[in-house]
Coordinates of C-alpha atoms in Angstrom, one line a residue:
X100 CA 4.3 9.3 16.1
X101 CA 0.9 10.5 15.6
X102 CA 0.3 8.4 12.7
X103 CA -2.7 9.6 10.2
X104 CA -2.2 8.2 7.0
X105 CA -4.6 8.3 3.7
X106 CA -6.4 4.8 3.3
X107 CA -8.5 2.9 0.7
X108 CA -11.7 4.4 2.1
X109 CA -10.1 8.2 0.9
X110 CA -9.7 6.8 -2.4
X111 CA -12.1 6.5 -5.5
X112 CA -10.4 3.8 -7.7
X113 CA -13.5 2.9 -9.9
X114 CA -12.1 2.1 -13.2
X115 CA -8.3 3.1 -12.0
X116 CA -5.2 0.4 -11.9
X117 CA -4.5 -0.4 -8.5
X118 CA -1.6 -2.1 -7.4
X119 CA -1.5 -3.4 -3.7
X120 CA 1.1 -4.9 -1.8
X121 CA 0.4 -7.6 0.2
X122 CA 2.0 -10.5 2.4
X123 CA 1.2 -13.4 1.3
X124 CA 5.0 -14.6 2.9
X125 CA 2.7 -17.8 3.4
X126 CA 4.3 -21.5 4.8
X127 CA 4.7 -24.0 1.4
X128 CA 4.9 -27.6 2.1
X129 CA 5.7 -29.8 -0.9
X130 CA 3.9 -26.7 -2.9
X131 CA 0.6 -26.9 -0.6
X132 CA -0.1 -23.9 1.9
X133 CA 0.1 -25.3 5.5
X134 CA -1.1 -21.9 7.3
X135 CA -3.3 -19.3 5.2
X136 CA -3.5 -16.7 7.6
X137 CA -2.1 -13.8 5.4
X138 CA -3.8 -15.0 2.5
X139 CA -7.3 -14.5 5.0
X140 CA -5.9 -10.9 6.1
X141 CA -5.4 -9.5 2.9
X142 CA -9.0 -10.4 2.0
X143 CA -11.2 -7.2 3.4
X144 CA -8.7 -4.7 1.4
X145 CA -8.8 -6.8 -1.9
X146 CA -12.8 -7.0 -1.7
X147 CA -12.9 -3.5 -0.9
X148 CA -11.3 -2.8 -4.3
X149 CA -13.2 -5.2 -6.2
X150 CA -16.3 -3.3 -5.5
X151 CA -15.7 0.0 -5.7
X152 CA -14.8 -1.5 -9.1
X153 CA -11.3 -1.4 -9.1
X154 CA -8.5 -3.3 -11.6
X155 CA -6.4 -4.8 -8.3
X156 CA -2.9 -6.0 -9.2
X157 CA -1.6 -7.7 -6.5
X158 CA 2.2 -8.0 -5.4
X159 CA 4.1 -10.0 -2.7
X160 CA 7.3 -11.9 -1.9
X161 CA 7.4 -15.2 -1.0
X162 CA 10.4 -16.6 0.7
X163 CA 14.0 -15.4 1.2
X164 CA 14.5 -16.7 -2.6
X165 CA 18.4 -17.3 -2.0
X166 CA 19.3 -19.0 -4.9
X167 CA 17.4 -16.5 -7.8
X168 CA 13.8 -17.7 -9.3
X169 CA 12.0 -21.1 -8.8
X170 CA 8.7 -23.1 -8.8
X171 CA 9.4 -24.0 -5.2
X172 CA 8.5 -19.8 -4.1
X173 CA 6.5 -19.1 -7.4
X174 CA 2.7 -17.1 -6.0
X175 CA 1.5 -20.0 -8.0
X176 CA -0.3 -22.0 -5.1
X177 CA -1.4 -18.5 -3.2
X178 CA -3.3 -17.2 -6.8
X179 CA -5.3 -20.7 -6.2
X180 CA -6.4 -20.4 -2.5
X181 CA -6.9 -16.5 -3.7
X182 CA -9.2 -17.6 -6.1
X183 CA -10.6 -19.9 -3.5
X184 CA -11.3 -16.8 -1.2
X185 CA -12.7 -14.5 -3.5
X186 CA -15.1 -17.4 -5.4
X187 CA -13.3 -15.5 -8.5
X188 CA -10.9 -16.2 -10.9
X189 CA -7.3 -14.6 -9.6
X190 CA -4.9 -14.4 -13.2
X191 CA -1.7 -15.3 -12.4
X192 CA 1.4 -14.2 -14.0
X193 CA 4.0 -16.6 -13.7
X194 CA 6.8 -14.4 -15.6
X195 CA 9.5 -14.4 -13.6
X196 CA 10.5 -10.9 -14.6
X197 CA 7.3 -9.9 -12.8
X198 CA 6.6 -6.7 -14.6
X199 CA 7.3 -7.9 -18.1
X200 CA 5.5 -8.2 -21.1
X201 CA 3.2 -11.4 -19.7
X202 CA 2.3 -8.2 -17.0
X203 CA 1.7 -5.8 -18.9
X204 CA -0.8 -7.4 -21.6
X205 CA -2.5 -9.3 -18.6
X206 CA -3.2 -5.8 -16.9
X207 CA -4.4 -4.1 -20.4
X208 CA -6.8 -7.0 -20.5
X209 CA -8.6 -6.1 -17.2
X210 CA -11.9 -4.8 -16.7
X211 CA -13.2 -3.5 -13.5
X212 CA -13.1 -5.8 -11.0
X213 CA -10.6 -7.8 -11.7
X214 CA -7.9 -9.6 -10.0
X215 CA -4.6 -10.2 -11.2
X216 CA -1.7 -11.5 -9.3
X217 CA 2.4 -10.8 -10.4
X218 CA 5.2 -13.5 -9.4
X219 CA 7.2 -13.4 -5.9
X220 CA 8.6 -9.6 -6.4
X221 CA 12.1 -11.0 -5.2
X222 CA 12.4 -13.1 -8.2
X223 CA 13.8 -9.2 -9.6
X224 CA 17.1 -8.9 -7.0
X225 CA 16.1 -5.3 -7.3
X226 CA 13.5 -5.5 -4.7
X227 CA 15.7 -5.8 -2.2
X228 CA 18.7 -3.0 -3.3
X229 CA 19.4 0.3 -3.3
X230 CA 19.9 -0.3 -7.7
X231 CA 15.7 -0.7 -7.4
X232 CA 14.3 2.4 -9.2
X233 CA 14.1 0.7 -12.5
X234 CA 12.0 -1.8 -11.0
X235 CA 9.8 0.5 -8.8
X236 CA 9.3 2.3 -12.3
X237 CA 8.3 -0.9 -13.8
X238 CA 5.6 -1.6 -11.1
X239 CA 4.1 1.9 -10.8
X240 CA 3.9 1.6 -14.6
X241 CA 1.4 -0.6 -14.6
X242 CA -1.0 1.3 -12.2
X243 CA -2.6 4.3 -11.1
X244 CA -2.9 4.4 -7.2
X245 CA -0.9 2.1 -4.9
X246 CA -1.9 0.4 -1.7
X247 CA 0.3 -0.7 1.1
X248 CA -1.4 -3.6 2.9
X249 CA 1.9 -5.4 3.9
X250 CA 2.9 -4.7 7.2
X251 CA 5.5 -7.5 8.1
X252 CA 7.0 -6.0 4.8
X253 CA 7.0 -2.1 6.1
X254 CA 10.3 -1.9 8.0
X255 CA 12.0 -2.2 4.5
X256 CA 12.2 0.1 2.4
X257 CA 12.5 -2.4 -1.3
X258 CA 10.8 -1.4 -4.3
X259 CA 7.5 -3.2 -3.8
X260 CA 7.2 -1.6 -0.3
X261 CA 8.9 2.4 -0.7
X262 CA 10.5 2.7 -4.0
X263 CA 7.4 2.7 -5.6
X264 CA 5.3 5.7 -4.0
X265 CA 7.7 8.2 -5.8
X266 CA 6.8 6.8 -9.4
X267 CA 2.9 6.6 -8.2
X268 CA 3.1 10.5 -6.9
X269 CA 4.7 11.5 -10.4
X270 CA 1.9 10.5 -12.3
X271 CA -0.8 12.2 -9.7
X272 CA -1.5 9.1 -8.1
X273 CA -2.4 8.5 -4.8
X274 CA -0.2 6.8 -2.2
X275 CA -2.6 4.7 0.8
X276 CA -2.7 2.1 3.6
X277 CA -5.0 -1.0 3.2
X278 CA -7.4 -2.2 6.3
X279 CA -4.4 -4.3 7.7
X280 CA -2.1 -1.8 7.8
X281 CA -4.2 0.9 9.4
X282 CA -5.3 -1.8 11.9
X283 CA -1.5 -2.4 13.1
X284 CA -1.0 1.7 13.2
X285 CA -4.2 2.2 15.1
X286 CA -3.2 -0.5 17.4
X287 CA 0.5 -0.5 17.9
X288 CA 1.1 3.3 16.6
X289 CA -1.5 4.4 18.8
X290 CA -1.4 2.2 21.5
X291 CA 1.8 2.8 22.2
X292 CA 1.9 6.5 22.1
X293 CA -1.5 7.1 23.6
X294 CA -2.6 4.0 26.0
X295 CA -5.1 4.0 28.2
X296 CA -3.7 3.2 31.5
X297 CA -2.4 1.4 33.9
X298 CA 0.0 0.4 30.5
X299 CA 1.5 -3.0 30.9
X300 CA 4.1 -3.8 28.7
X301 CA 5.6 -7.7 28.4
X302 CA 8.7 -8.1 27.2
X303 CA 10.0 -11.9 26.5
X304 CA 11.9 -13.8 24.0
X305 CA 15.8 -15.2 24.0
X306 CA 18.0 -12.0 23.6
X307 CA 18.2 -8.5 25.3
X308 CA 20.2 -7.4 22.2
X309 CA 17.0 -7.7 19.8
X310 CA 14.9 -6.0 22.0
X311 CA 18.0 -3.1 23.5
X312 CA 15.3 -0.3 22.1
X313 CA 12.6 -1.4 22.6
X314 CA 13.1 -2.1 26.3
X315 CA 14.4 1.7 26.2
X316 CA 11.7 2.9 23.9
X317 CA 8.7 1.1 26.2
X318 CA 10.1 2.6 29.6
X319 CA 9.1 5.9 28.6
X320 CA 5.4 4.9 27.4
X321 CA 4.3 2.3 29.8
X322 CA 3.3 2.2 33.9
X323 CA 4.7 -1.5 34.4
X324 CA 7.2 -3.5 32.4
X325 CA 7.4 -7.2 32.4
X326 CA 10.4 -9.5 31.6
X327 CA 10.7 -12.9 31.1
X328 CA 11.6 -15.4 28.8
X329 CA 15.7 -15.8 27.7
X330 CA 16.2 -12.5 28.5
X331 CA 15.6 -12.1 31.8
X332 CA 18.3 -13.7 32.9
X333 CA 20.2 -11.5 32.2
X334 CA 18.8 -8.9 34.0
X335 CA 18.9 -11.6 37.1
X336 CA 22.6 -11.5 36.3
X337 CA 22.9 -8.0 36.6
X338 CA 21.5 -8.6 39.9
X339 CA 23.8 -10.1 40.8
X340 CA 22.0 -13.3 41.1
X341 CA 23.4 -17.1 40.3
X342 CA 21.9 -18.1 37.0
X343 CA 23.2 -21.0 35.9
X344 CA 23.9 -22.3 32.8
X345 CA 20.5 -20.2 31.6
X346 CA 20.9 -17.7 28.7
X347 CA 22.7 -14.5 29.3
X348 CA 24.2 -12.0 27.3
X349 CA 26.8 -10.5 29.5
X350 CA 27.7 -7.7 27.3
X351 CA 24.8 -6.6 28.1
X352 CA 24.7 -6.3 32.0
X353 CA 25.2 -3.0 32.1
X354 CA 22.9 -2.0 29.9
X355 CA 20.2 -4.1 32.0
X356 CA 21.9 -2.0 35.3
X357 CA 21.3 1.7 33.5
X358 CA 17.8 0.3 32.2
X359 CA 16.4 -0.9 35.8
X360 CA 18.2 2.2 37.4
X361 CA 16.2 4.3 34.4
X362 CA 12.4 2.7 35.7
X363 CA 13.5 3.6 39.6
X364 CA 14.0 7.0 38.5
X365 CA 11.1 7.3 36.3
X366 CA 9.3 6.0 39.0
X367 CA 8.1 3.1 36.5
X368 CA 8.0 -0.4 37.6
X369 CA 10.3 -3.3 36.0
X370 CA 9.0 -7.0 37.1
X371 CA 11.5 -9.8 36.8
X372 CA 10.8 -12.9 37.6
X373 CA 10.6 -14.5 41.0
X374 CA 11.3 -18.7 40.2
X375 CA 12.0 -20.6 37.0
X376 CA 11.7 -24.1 35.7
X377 CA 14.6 -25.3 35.0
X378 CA 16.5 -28.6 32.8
X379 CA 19.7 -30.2 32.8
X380 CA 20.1 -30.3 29.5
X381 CA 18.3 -28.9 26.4
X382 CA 16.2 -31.2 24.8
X383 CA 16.6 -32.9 21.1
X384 CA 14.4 -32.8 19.2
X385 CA 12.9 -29.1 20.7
X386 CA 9.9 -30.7 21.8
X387 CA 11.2 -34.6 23.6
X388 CA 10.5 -35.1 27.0
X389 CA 12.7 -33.6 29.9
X390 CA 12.7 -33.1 33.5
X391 CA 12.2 -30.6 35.1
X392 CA 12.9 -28.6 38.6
X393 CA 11.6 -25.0 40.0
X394 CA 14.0 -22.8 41.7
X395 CA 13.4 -19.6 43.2
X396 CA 15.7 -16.9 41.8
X397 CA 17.9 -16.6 44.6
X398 CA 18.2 -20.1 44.8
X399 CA 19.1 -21.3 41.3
X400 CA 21.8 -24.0 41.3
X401 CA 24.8 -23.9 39.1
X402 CA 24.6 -26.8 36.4
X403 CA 20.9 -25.6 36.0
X404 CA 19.3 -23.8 32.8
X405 CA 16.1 -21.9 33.1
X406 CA 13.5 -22.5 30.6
X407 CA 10.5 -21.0 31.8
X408 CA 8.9 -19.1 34.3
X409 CA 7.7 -21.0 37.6
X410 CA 4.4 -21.0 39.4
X411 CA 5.2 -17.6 41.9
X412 CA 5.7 -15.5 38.7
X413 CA 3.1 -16.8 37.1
X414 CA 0.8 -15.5 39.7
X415 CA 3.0 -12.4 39.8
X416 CA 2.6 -11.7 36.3
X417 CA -1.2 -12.9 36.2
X418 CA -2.4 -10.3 38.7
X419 CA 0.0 -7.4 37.3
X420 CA -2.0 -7.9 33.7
X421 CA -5.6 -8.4 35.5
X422 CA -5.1 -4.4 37.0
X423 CA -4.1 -3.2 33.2
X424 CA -6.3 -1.3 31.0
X425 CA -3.8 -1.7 28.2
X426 CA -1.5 -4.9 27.4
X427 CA 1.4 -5.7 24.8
X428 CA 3.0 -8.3 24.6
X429 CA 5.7 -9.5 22.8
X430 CA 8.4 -12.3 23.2
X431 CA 7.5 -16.1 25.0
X432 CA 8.1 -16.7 28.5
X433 CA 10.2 -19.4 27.6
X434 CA 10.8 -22.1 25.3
X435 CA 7.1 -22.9 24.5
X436 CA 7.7 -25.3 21.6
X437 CA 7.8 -27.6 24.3
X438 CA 4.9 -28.9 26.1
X439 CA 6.7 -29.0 29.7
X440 CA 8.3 -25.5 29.2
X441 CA 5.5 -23.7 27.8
X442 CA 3.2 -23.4 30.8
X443 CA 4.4 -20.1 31.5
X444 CA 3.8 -18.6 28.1
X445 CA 0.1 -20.2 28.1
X446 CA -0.4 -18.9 31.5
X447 CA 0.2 -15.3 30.3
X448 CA -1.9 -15.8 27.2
X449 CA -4.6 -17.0 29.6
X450 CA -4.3 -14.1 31.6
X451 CA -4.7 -11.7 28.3
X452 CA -8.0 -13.7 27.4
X453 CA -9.6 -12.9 30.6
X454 CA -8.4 -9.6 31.5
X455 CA -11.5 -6.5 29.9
X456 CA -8.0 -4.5 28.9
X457 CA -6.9 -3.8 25.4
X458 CA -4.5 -6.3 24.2
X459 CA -2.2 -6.5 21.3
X460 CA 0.2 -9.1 20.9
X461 CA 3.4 -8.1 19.0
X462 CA 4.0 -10.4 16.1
X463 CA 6.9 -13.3 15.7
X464 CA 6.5 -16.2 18.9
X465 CA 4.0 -14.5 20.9
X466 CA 1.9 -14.5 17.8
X467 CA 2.5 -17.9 17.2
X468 CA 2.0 -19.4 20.6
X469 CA -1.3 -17.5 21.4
X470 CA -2.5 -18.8 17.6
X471 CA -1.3 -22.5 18.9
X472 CA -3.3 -22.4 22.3
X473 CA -5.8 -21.0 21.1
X474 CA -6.7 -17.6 22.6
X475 CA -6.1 -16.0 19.4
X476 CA -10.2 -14.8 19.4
X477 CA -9.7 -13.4 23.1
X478 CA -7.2 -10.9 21.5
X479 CA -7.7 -7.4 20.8
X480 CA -5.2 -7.5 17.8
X481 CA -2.4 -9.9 17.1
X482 CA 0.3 -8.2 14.6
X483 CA 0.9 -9.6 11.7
X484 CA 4.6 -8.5 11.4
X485 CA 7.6 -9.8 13.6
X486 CA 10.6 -7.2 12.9
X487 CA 8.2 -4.6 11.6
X488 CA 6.3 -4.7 15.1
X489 CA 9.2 -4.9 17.0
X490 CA 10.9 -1.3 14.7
X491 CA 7.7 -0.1 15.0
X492 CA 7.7 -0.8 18.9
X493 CA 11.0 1.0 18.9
X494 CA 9.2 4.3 17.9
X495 CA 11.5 3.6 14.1
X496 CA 9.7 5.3 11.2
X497 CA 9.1 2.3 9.0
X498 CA 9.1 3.0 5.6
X499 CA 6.5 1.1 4.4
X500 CA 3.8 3.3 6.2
X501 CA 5.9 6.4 6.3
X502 CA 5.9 6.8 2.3
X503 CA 2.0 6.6 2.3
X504 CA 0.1 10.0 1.9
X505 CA -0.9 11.6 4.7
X506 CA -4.6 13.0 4.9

């Protein structure tokens, strides 16, 4: 999956229309942006453009936009903090349609340099059907090149993403990745197929089902595979091990029996772990006080849920990263929104910070809780995409970066 796609550095858009997808998915609170991360990702690409003289018409979604168009997921607010970013004006088009009329004229008015920003693409249902070529016409009309800067975007193929390219190539335009993109298929592309080793690989989150392939898919790439969180319980199950009342999926135990018998075979090492915090009962609201016990895993009673990884895996998982040369991780050691069941994941993020080793955390919760303790600077790269990284992680071509031109 040698991935060597065309970027905006292989491009001269001087004078040209350039239309770049971004993700500006960005958290609204009563129409204010809590958390402008994406907005701050996006920046280098957009800049780029802007002075090599470009005409940059940015697109993005906004939302899951259930119920068709409305203020509450208009780009309004994220043209603003734009505007903010770039200390220049941002035009905003507020049509709804999104490729309209109010798009078109605001485009013919641009000079080089120029910003201009189109409404949440899934205002248009197309975006997200197989019926989008007419809309994927619409936006390549209004440009000459296209860059794909939105990787949490890329493992779907809607108009805004994929469809687009086709109508870009017709008209002898070019097809490229933005600095974010090529940043997350440097790291996780790359990383993945060509680590430098010992490779440790951390696998952790609620459900063995989301993560079936990528278990599979890491086993054949990495030295050492670590597994905690939700779903190693079920593994511990597999085991043959009591686990409680702790999450399990047991149509999965024999997949977690062929996958452990796989790594003995292989000669690749699968580390489960050794004792868990446990609760009686799960707390309401996620984040209220509880109380809780440590077991170790052969000793776990009955009426008992796990929730987090104890002190002896800790350690175990600790020195396991400190030997790596390469780390990625994705998935919480267990239910981190709360403060007495998130030691475990903070211990592994600590463990990240202070190793020399490459380290790459893979989008969704992991992302999240290293961003909220705040080892998110001791990070080699953090992914900006949840299902992307984890299709990505699966060795799945995602669209998104498979319809850019290669070099």
């Amino acid at each position: 999956m040698a991935l060597n796609k065309k970027t905006v550095d292989d491009i001269n858009v001087k004078g040209r229309r350039v239309l770049v997808r971004c993700d500006f998915n960005v958290p609204l609170k009563a129409g204010e942006i809590t958390d402008d991360t994406r907005i701050k990702a996006a920046l280098p690409t957009i800049k780029k453009l802007i002075a090599d003289g470009g005409k940059v018409i940015l697109c993005s979604h906004l939302g899951k936009v259930k119920n068709g168009p409305n203020e509450g997921e208009s780009l309004a607010p994220v043209a603003k903090r734009l505007s903010e970013k770039l200390g220049k004006e941002v035009t905003f088009v507020s049509d709804y349609n999104v490729t309209g009329e109010a798009a078109t004229k605001a485009v013919e008015a641009m000079k080089e340099g120029d910003v201009v920003l189109l409404q949440n693409t899934r205002f248009r249902g197309e975006e997200e059907t197989k019926n989008g070529e007419a809309f994927s016409k619409e936006l390549a009309d209004l440009a000459d090149d296209y860059v794909c800067d939105a990787f949490g975007s890329s493992h779907r193929a809607h108009a805004s993403v994929a469809g687009v390219t086709k109508f870009i190539t017709a008209k002898g335009g070019s097809n490229v990745v933005g600095y974010l993109m090529q940043k997350e298929i440097d790291f996780l592309g790359n990383a993945v197929e060509n680590p430098v080793r010992p490779f440790v690989a951390i696998l952790g989150g609620a459900k063995v089902a989301d993560k079936l392939n990528v278990i599979n898919n890491l086993l054949e790439k990495c030295d050492t595979l670590i597994i905690g969180g939700g779903m190693s319980y079920t593994f511990q199950k597999a085991l043959g091990y009591e686990i409680g009342n702790s999450l399990c999926d047991d149509t999965k135990l024999d997949y977690c029996k062929e996958m452990l018998e796989k790594a003995k075979s292989m000669g690749k090492e699968i580390l489960l772990p050794l004792d868990a915090v446990t609760i009686k009962g799960f707390p309401d609201p996620i984040d209220a006080p509880v109380e809780c016990e440590t077991y170790d895993t052969e000793n776990m009673p009955a009426d008992r849920e796990g929730c987090d990884i104890g002190p002896k895996t800790i350690e175990l998982f600790s020195e396991k990263v400190k030997t790596a040369k390469t780390v990625l991780w994705n998935g919480p050691m267990g239910l981190f929104e709360n403060p007495a069941l998130a030691v475990g994941t903070k211990a592994v993020a600590q463990a990240l910070a202070e190793t020399d080793a490459t380290t790459i955390i893979g989008g969704g919760d992991s992302a999240a809780a290293v961003n909220q303790m705040g080892f998110a600077d001791k990070m080699s790269h953090i992914s900006t995409g949840g299902g992307a990284s984890l299709e990505f992680l699966e060795g799945k071509e995602l669209p998104g970066v498979y319809a850019a031109d290669d070099k």
